Coordinates of C-alpha atoms and ligand atoms in Angstrom, one line a residue:
M1 CA -6.4 25.9 -15.2
P2 CA -4.7 28.9 -17.0
R3 CA -4.4 32.0 -14.9
W4 CA -4.4 34.6 -17.7
D5 CA -6.6 35.4 -20.6
E6 CA -3.7 36.1 -23.0
L7 CA 0.0 35.9 -23.1
W8 CA 2.0 37.7 -25.7
L9 CA 5.4 36.2 -26.6
D10 CA 8.3 36.5 -29.1
T11 CA 8.3 40.2 -28.4
H12 CA 10.4 43.0 -27.1
L13 CA 8.9 45.5 -24.6
A14 CA 9.4 49.2 -24.3
T15 CA 7.7 49.3 -20.9
M16 CA 8.5 53.0 -20.4
A17 CA 8.6 52.3 -16.7
P18 CA 10.9 54.8 -15.0
G19 CA 14.2 54.2 -13.5
G20 CA 15.5 51.2 -15.3
T21 CA 17.0 50.5 -18.7
A22 CA 16.5 52.9 -21.6
Y23 CA 12.8 52.7 -22.6
G24 CA 12.3 50.4 -19.7
A25 CA 13.2 47.8 -22.4
I26 CA 12.9 44.1 -21.9
T27 CA 14.2 42.1 -24.8
D28 CA 12.7 38.7 -25.5
G29 CA 9.9 39.6 -23.1
A30 CA 6.5 38.4 -22.3
L31 CA 3.3 40.2 -21.3
A32 CA 0.2 38.7 -19.9
V33 CA -3.3 40.2 -19.8
Q34 CA -6.2 39.3 -17.5
G35 CA -9.4 41.2 -18.1
E36 CA -8.6 44.8 -18.9
R37 CA -5.3 44.8 -17.0
I38 CA -1.7 43.8 -17.4
A39 CA -1.2 40.7 -15.2
W40 CA 2.6 40.0 -15.8
V41 CA 5.4 41.6 -17.5
G42 CA 9.0 40.3 -17.7
R43 CA 11.5 38.2 -19.6
R44 CA 10.2 35.2 -21.3
A45 CA 12.8 33.1 -19.6
D46 CA 11.3 34.0 -16.2
L47 CA 7.7 32.8 -17.0
P48 CA 6.7 30.6 -14.1
D49 CA 5.4 27.8 -16.3
A50 CA 4.9 26.6 -19.9
P51 CA 3.0 29.3 -21.8
D52 CA 0.0 27.2 -22.6
Q53 CA -0.3 26.3 -18.9
L54 CA -0.4 30.0 -18.0
A55 CA -2.9 31.5 -20.5
S56 CA -6.0 30.6 -22.4
R57 CA -4.5 32.2 -25.5
V58 CA -0.9 32.5 -26.5
T59 CA 0.2 34.9 -29.3
A60 CA 3.7 35.0 -30.8
L61 CA 4.6 38.4 -32.2
A62 CA 7.5 37.4 -34.5
G63 CA 9.9 39.8 -32.8
A64 CA 7.6 42.9 -33.0
W65 CA 7.9 45.5 -30.2
L66 CA 5.1 46.2 -27.7
T67 CA 4.7 49.7 -26.2
P68 CA 2.0 51.3 -24.1
G69 CA -0.9 52.5 -26.2
L70 CA -0.1 56.0 -27.2
V71 CA -1.8 58.9 -25.5
D72 CA -2.6 62.1 -27.5
C73 CA -3.1 64.5 -24.6
H74 CA -3.9 67.8 -26.4
T75 CA -6.2 67.9 -29.3
H76 CA -9.0 70.1 -30.8
L77 CA -10.3 67.2 -32.9
V78 CA -13.9 68.5 -33.1
F79 CA -14.1 71.5 -35.4
G80 CA -16.0 72.6 -38.5
G81 CA -14.3 73.5 -41.9
H82 CA -10.6 74.0 -42.4
R83 CA -8.2 76.9 -42.9
A84 CA -6.3 76.2 -46.0
A85 CA -6.8 79.7 -47.3
E86 CA -5.3 81.1 -44.1
F87 CA -2.4 78.7 -44.6
Q88 CA -1.7 80.3 -48.0
R89 CA -1.8 83.8 -46.5
R90 CA 0.7 82.8 -44.0
L91 CA 2.9 81.3 -46.7
Q92 CA 2.9 84.8 -48.3
G93 CA 4.2 86.3 -45.1
E94 CA 1.3 87.1 -42.9
S95 CA 1.7 85.9 -39.3
Y96 CA -0.7 83.6 -37.3
E97 CA -1.0 86.4 -34.8
S98 CA -1.9 89.1 -37.3
I99 CA -4.5 87.1 -39.0
A100 CA -6.1 86.4 -35.6
R101 CA -6.0 90.1 -34.8
Q102 CA -8.0 90.8 -38.0
G103 CA -10.8 88.5 -36.9
G104 CA -9.6 85.5 -38.8
G105 CA -7.9 82.6 -37.2
I106 CA -9.8 80.9 -34.4
L107 CA -12.9 83.1 -35.1
S108 CA -13.2 81.8 -38.6
T109 CA -13.3 78.2 -37.3
V110 CA -16.0 79.4 -34.7
D111 CA -18.1 80.5 -37.6
A112 CA -17.7 77.1 -39.4
T113 CA -18.3 75.2 -36.1
R114 CA -21.4 77.1 -35.2
A115 CA -22.7 76.3 -38.8
A116 CA -21.9 72.6 -38.6
S117 CA -24.4 70.0 -37.3
E118 CA -23.5 67.8 -34.3
D119 CA -23.6 64.9 -36.8
Q120 CA -21.1 66.5 -39.1
L121 CA -18.8 67.4 -36.2
T122 CA -19.0 63.8 -34.9
T123 CA -18.3 62.3 -38.4
T124 CA -15.2 64.4 -39.2
A125 CA -13.7 64.0 -35.7
T126 CA -14.3 60.2 -35.8
A127 CA -12.3 60.1 -39.0
R128 CA -9.5 62.1 -37.5
L129 CA -9.4 59.8 -34.5
A130 CA -9.4 56.7 -36.7
T131 CA -6.2 58.0 -38.3
L132 CA -4.6 58.5 -34.8
H133 CA -5.8 55.1 -33.6
A134 CA -4.2 53.4 -36.7
E135 CA -0.9 54.6 -35.3
G136 CA -1.4 53.1 -31.8
V137 CA -3.3 55.9 -30.1
T138 CA -5.6 54.4 -27.4
T139 CA -6.3 57.5 -25.3
V140 CA -7.1 61.0 -26.6
E141 CA -8.1 64.3 -25.1
I142 CA -10.5 66.5 -27.0
K143 CA -11.1 70.2 -26.3
S144 CA -14.1 72.4 -27.0
G145 CA -13.4 76.0 -27.8
Y146 CA -14.7 76.7 -31.3
G147 CA -18.2 77.5 -30.1
L148 CA -17.7 80.3 -27.7
D149 CA -21.4 80.3 -27.0
L150 CA -23.3 78.0 -24.7
D151 CA -25.1 75.9 -27.4
T152 CA -22.0 75.4 -29.6
E153 CA -19.7 74.6 -26.8
L154 CA -22.2 72.0 -25.6
K155 CA -22.6 70.7 -29.2
M156 CA -18.9 70.2 -29.5
L157 CA -18.6 68.4 -26.3
R158 CA -21.6 66.2 -27.1
A159 CA -19.9 65.3 -30.4
A160 CA -16.7 64.5 -28.6
R161 CA -18.7 62.1 -26.4
R162 CA -20.3 60.5 -29.5
V163 CA -16.8 60.1 -30.9
A164 CA -15.9 58.4 -27.6
D165 CA -18.9 56.0 -28.0
R166 CA -17.5 54.7 -31.3
F167 CA -13.9 54.4 -30.1
P168 CA -12.5 51.4 -28.3
G169 CA -10.0 53.6 -26.5
T170 CA -10.6 56.4 -24.0
V171 CA -11.6 60.0 -24.8
R172 CA -11.1 62.7 -22.1
T173 CA -12.9 65.9 -22.8
T174 CA -11.8 69.5 -21.8
F175 CA -13.9 72.6 -21.7
L176 CA -12.0 75.5 -23.5
G177 CA -14.7 78.1 -23.5
A178 CA -12.0 80.7 -22.9
H179 CA -10.2 80.0 -26.2
A180 CA -10.9 83.4 -27.9
I181 CA -13.0 86.4 -27.4
P182 CA -16.1 85.9 -29.6
R183 CA -17.2 88.7 -32.0
E184 CA -20.3 89.4 -29.8
Y185 CA -17.9 90.3 -26.9
Q186 CA -15.2 92.3 -28.7
G187 CA -14.3 95.1 -26.3
S188 CA -15.9 93.4 -23.3
A189 CA -13.7 90.3 -22.7
D190 CA -14.4 90.4 -18.9
D191 CA -18.1 90.0 -19.7
Y192 CA -17.3 87.0 -21.8
V193 CA -15.2 85.5 -19.0
E194 CA -18.1 86.0 -16.7
S195 CA -20.4 84.2 -19.1
V196 CA -17.8 81.3 -19.3
C197 CA -17.7 81.0 -15.5
R198 CA -21.3 81.7 -14.6
Q199 CA -23.2 80.3 -17.5
M200 CA -21.2 77.9 -19.7
L201 CA -19.1 76.1 -17.1
P202 CA -22.1 75.3 -14.9
A203 CA -24.0 73.9 -17.9
V204 CA -21.1 71.8 -19.0
I205 CA -20.7 70.4 -15.5
E206 CA -24.5 69.8 -15.2
A207 CA -24.4 67.8 -18.4
G208 CA -21.3 65.9 -17.3
L209 CA -19.4 66.8 -20.5
A210 CA -16.0 67.7 -19.2
E211 CA -13.2 66.4 -17.0
A212 CA -11.0 69.5 -17.2
V213 CA -10.9 73.3 -18.0
D214 CA -8.4 74.9 -20.3
V215 CA -7.8 78.6 -21.1
F216 CA -5.7 80.3 -23.9
C217 CA -3.7 82.8 -22.0
E218 CA -2.0 85.1 -24.6
R219 CA -2.0 88.6 -25.7
I220 CA -4.4 87.7 -28.5
A221 CA -6.7 85.8 -26.1
F222 CA -7.1 86.0 -22.3
T223 CA -5.0 87.9 -19.7
P224 CA -3.5 86.2 -16.7
A225 CA -6.1 87.8 -14.5
Q226 CA -9.0 86.5 -16.7
T227 CA -7.3 83.1 -16.8
A228 CA -7.2 83.1 -13.0
T229 CA -10.9 83.9 -12.9
V230 CA -11.7 80.9 -14.9
F231 CA -9.4 78.7 -13.0
E232 CA -11.1 79.8 -9.7
A233 CA -14.4 78.7 -11.1
A234 CA -12.9 75.4 -12.2
R235 CA -11.4 74.9 -8.8
A236 CA -14.8 75.6 -7.1
A237 CA -16.2 72.8 -9.2
A238 CA -13.3 70.5 -8.5
L239 CA -12.3 70.3 -12.1
A240 CA -8.7 69.9 -13.2
V241 CA -7.1 72.7 -15.1
K242 CA -4.7 72.9 -18.0
L243 CA -3.3 76.0 -19.8
H244 CA -2.3 77.1 -23.3
A245 CA 0.6 79.1 -22.0
D246 CA 3.4 81.2 -23.3
Q247 CA 3.0 80.2 -26.9
L248 CA 3.5 83.5 -28.6
S249 CA 4.8 85.6 -25.8
D250 CA 5.9 85.3 -22.2
S251 CA 2.5 85.9 -20.4
N252 CA 3.6 84.3 -17.2
G253 CA 1.5 81.4 -18.1
A254 CA 3.8 78.6 -16.9
A255 CA 3.9 80.2 -13.4
L256 CA 0.2 80.7 -13.4
A257 CA -0.5 77.1 -14.3
A258 CA 1.7 76.0 -11.6
R259 CA 0.1 78.2 -9.0
Y260 CA -3.3 76.5 -9.7
G261 CA -1.8 73.1 -9.6
A262 CA -2.6 72.6 -13.3
L263 CA -2.1 69.1 -14.7
S264 CA -0.3 70.6 -17.6
A265 CA 0.9 73.8 -19.2
D266 CA 1.0 73.5 -23.0
H267 CA 3.1 75.1 -25.9
L268 CA 5.6 77.0 -23.6
E269 CA 7.9 78.4 -26.3
Y270 CA 8.3 81.6 -24.2
A271 CA 8.2 80.0 -20.8
S272 CA 10.5 81.8 -18.4
V273 CA 13.1 80.3 -16.0
E274 CA 10.9 81.2 -13.1
G275 CA 7.8 79.6 -14.7
I276 CA 9.7 76.4 -15.4
Q277 CA 10.9 76.2 -11.8
A278 CA 7.4 76.8 -10.6
M279 CA 6.2 73.9 -12.8
A280 CA 8.8 71.7 -11.4
E281 CA 7.8 72.4 -7.9
A282 CA 4.0 72.0 -8.6
G283 CA 4.5 68.8 -10.6
T284 CA 2.9 70.3 -13.7
T285 CA 3.7 68.5 -16.9
A286 CA 4.9 70.5 -20.0
V287 CA 3.0 69.5 -23.1
L288 CA 5.0 70.3 -26.1
L289 CA 3.3 70.7 -29.6
P290 CA 5.9 70.5 -32.3
A291 CA 3.4 70.6 -35.2
A292 CA 2.3 74.0 -34.1
S293 CA 5.9 75.3 -33.9
Y294 CA 6.6 73.8 -37.3
F295 CA 3.3 74.9 -39.0
T296 CA 3.4 78.5 -37.8
H297 CA 7.1 79.0 -38.4
A298 CA 7.5 79.7 -34.7
D299 CA 10.3 82.1 -34.1
R300 CA 11.5 79.9 -31.2
F301 CA 11.1 76.4 -29.8
P302 CA 10.2 75.5 -26.2
P303 CA 13.3 75.5 -23.8
I304 CA 13.7 71.8 -23.7
A305 CA 17.1 71.8 -22.0
R306 CA 15.7 73.9 -19.1
F307 CA 12.6 71.5 -18.7
R308 CA 15.1 68.6 -18.7
S309 CA 17.4 70.1 -16.1
A310 CA 14.5 71.3 -13.9
G311 CA 13.0 67.7 -14.0
V312 CA 9.7 68.9 -15.6
P313 CA 8.1 65.9 -17.3
M314 CA 7.7 66.6 -21.0
A315 CA 4.7 65.3 -22.9
L316 CA 4.1 65.6 -26.6
A317 CA 0.8 65.9 -28.5
T318 CA -0.5 66.7 -32.0
D319 CA -2.6 69.8 -30.9
C320 CA -4.7 68.7 -34.0
N321 CA -6.6 71.8 -35.0
P322 CA -7.4 73.6 -38.2
G323 CA -5.2 76.7 -37.6
S324 CA -1.9 76.0 -36.1
A325 CA -1.5 72.3 -36.4
P326 CA -3.7 70.3 -38.8
A327 CA -1.8 67.1 -37.7
T328 CA -3.4 63.7 -37.3
S329 CA -0.2 61.7 -36.7
L330 CA 1.2 61.4 -33.2
V331 CA 4.0 59.2 -34.5
L332 CA 5.2 62.1 -36.7
M333 CA 5.3 64.2 -33.6
L334 CA 8.1 61.9 -32.3
N335 CA 10.1 62.8 -35.3
L336 CA 9.4 66.5 -35.1
A337 CA 10.2 66.6 -31.4
C338 CA 13.6 65.0 -32.1
T339 CA 14.5 67.0 -35.2
L340 CA 13.2 70.4 -34.2
F341 CA 13.3 70.3 -30.4
R342 CA 16.3 67.9 -30.1
M343 CA 14.5 65.7 -27.7
T344 CA 15.9 62.2 -27.6
P345 CA 13.8 59.4 -29.1
E346 CA 13.4 57.9 -25.6
E347 CA 12.2 61.3 -24.3
A348 CA 9.8 61.5 -27.2
L349 CA 8.3 58.1 -26.6
A350 CA 7.9 58.9 -22.9
G351 CA 6.2 62.1 -24.1
V352 CA 3.4 60.2 -25.8
T353 CA 3.1 57.5 -23.1
R354 CA 4.0 57.9 -19.5
H355 CA 4.1 61.7 -19.4
A356 CA 1.1 62.2 -21.7
A357 CA -1.0 60.1 -19.3
R358 CA 0.2 62.2 -16.5
A359 CA -0.8 65.3 -18.4
L360 CA -4.3 64.0 -18.3
G361 CA -4.1 62.9 -14.6
L362 CA -4.4 59.3 -15.6
S363 CA -2.2 57.1 -13.5
D364 CA -3.5 53.7 -14.8
R365 CA -1.7 53.8 -18.2
G366 CA 1.3 55.0 -20.1
T367 CA 3.6 52.2 -18.9
L368 CA 3.7 48.4 -19.3
E369 CA 3.5 47.5 -15.6
I370 CA 1.5 44.9 -13.6
G371 CA -2.0 46.4 -12.8
Q372 CA -1.9 49.0 -15.6
R373 CA -4.7 49.0 -18.2
A374 CA -3.8 46.6 -21.1
D375 CA -3.7 49.3 -23.7
L376 CA -0.9 48.2 -26.1
A377 CA 0.5 49.1 -29.4
V378 CA 2.4 46.5 -31.5
W379 CA 5.2 47.8 -33.8
A380 CA 7.1 46.3 -36.7
I381 CA 10.5 47.8 -35.7
D382 CA 13.9 46.5 -34.8
E383 CA 14.4 49.1 -32.0
P384 CA 12.3 51.8 -30.3
A385 CA 14.3 54.7 -31.9
E386 CA 12.7 53.8 -35.2
L387 CA 9.5 55.2 -33.9
S388 CA 11.1 58.7 -34.0
Y389 CA 13.2 58.0 -37.1
W390 CA 10.7 57.3 -39.9
I391 CA 9.0 60.3 -41.4
G392 CA 5.4 59.6 -42.4
A393 CA 5.6 55.9 -42.0
N394 CA 3.3 53.9 -39.8
P395 CA 4.9 50.8 -38.4
C396 CA 2.0 50.1 -36.0
I397 CA 0.7 46.6 -36.8
G398 CA -1.8 46.1 -33.9
V399 CA -3.6 47.9 -31.2
I400 CA -5.0 46.4 -28.0
C401 CA -7.4 48.3 -25.8
G402 CA -8.3 47.1 -22.3
G403 CA -7.0 43.7 -23.3
Q404 CA -9.0 43.4 -26.5
R405 CA -7.5 43.3 -29.9
V406 CA -9.1 46.3 -31.7
L407 CA -6.9 46.8 -34.7
T408 CA -4.7 44.7 -36.9
R409 CA -2.9 46.3 -40.0
P410 CA 0.1 45.8 -42.2
A411 CA 3.1 48.0 -41.5
S412 CA 4.0 50.8 -44.0
D413 CA 7.5 51.7 -43.3
G414 CA 8.9 50.6 -46.6
A415 CA 11.0 47.8 -45.1
T416 CA 10.4 44.3 -46.5
D417 CA 11.5 41.8 -43.8
R418 CA 8.9 42.7 -41.2
P419 CA 6.7 40.5 -39.2
G420 CA 3.1 40.3 -40.6
P421 CA 0.0 41.6 -38.8
V422 CA -0.9 40.3 -35.3
Ligands
LIG1 N1 -3.3 77.3 -29.5 C1 -3.3 76.5 -30.4 O1 -2.4 75.9 -30.9 C2 -4.7 76.3 -30.9 N2 -5.4 77.0 -29.9 C3 -4.5 77.6 -29.2 O2 -4.9 78.3 -28.2 C4 -4.9 76.9 -32.2 C5 -6.3 77.2 -32.5 C6 -6.5 77.7 -33.9 O3 -5.7 78.4 -34.5 O4 -7.6 77.3 -34.4
LIG2 FE1 -4.1 73.8 -28.6

C-alpha cells in the first residue's frame, strides 16, 4: 500500500533549508507529498523502496528544479486606475515626493479607488495575481491603503478576500489605513490617526478582514509618534505589525518597527546603523523592494552589507502598486536585487521564499522540508542562479499548491533544450 500521494523524481531541489549546502540544494533529489504537506525530501538514491511502492502517483520532471512556492510578502495589488501620467512627469524631472506633496501620488490613486466598484477592484487585482502566480508565486500579501475612509478600506479588503477565493494559493491581508493623510484631514493628521485607530481598525477586525497592520512612516506621511499610536492600537487587538520605514528619509523607522516587534520593516533605503542593530535584536525581517528603488530613481539603495553583517534576514517583494512600483513579476525582482543591490542569487531566492514567509509570520512554508506545506514551483533551469540571471523570462513550468497541481505552462526563457511542461 503506497504511503504517499505523489512522488516527484528526476529533479533537483533548491530546498532553501538553512545551514547546509548553497540553496539547500539536493541534486538528483526526490520529494514526496501526502495531503497538503511534504512527506519526504532527499536524494533519490536514499528512497526507502521502489518509487511505485511508495506513492500512488510518480512524476518524473526531466531534470527540472523544484523550489518552494514563491512568497510575495509586500504588495498593494488592489487599487483603482494607474499613474502613467505621473510617471511621465517624473521622467521630466519631478520627484515622487514633490508630486505627493502637491496632492498627487497616493491621493490620486485614492480618488480612483474610491470611484471603482468592488467588482472592478477584484477583477484587476485577480489579473495581477494571475501574472505573479504564473511565475511560481503561491502566497501573496495584499495591503489596503488607497481608501483612507472606512467604506473604501473595507471595500479594498473585501476585494482582496474575493481575490483569495479565486486563488489556489494563500492571500494574507494587511490594513494600511495609515498610508497617507486623506484630503479631508489635511492639517489634522492626528484626527485622522484617531479615526484609523478608533473607527477603521475596529471595523476591519470585526469583519475579520486583516491579519496585520502597516503604516507609512515618512515625512510625507505619518510621524514616528503617529505610527506608534497605530501600533499601540494594533497591539491591543493582538494584530501583527509591519512598517513602511526609512524609504525617503531616516525617520527612525527601523528602530520603531523593532521596538514593536514588527514582523518586518520594509524599504529601508535610509535605515540607520542603530535601526539595523535593533532589527537584528528584535528578529524583524527587512523587506527590500528593488522595483521601487528602480522606478523612482532612488538616490540610494538599502544598506545590504549592513543587514548581512548584522544577520537581519532579507526578504524581497514586488511592492506592486501604481505609483512607485507597477511590478507584477517577482522573478524580475531577483534580477533587480542582484544587479542593483548586489545581493547574491542565493540571497535573492531566500528573499522570496524562506525570508518572505518569515516576513508574513508564516513558519509552515518557504522551505522544502518534511512537514511544510507542499507549495512548490517547477523551473526549467540548469541551476538556481538562472532565476536571478534572466531578465523578463519566465522559466516556471509548473506550480503546486498544498500538494495539488494548479498550473502547468511552457517555459519562456529562450532556451531550446528544456524539459516540457509538468
Ligand atoms: N511606499 C510605497 O512604495 C507605496 N506606498 C508606500 O508607502 C507606494 C504607494 C504609491 O505611490 O501609490
Ligand atoms: Fe509599499
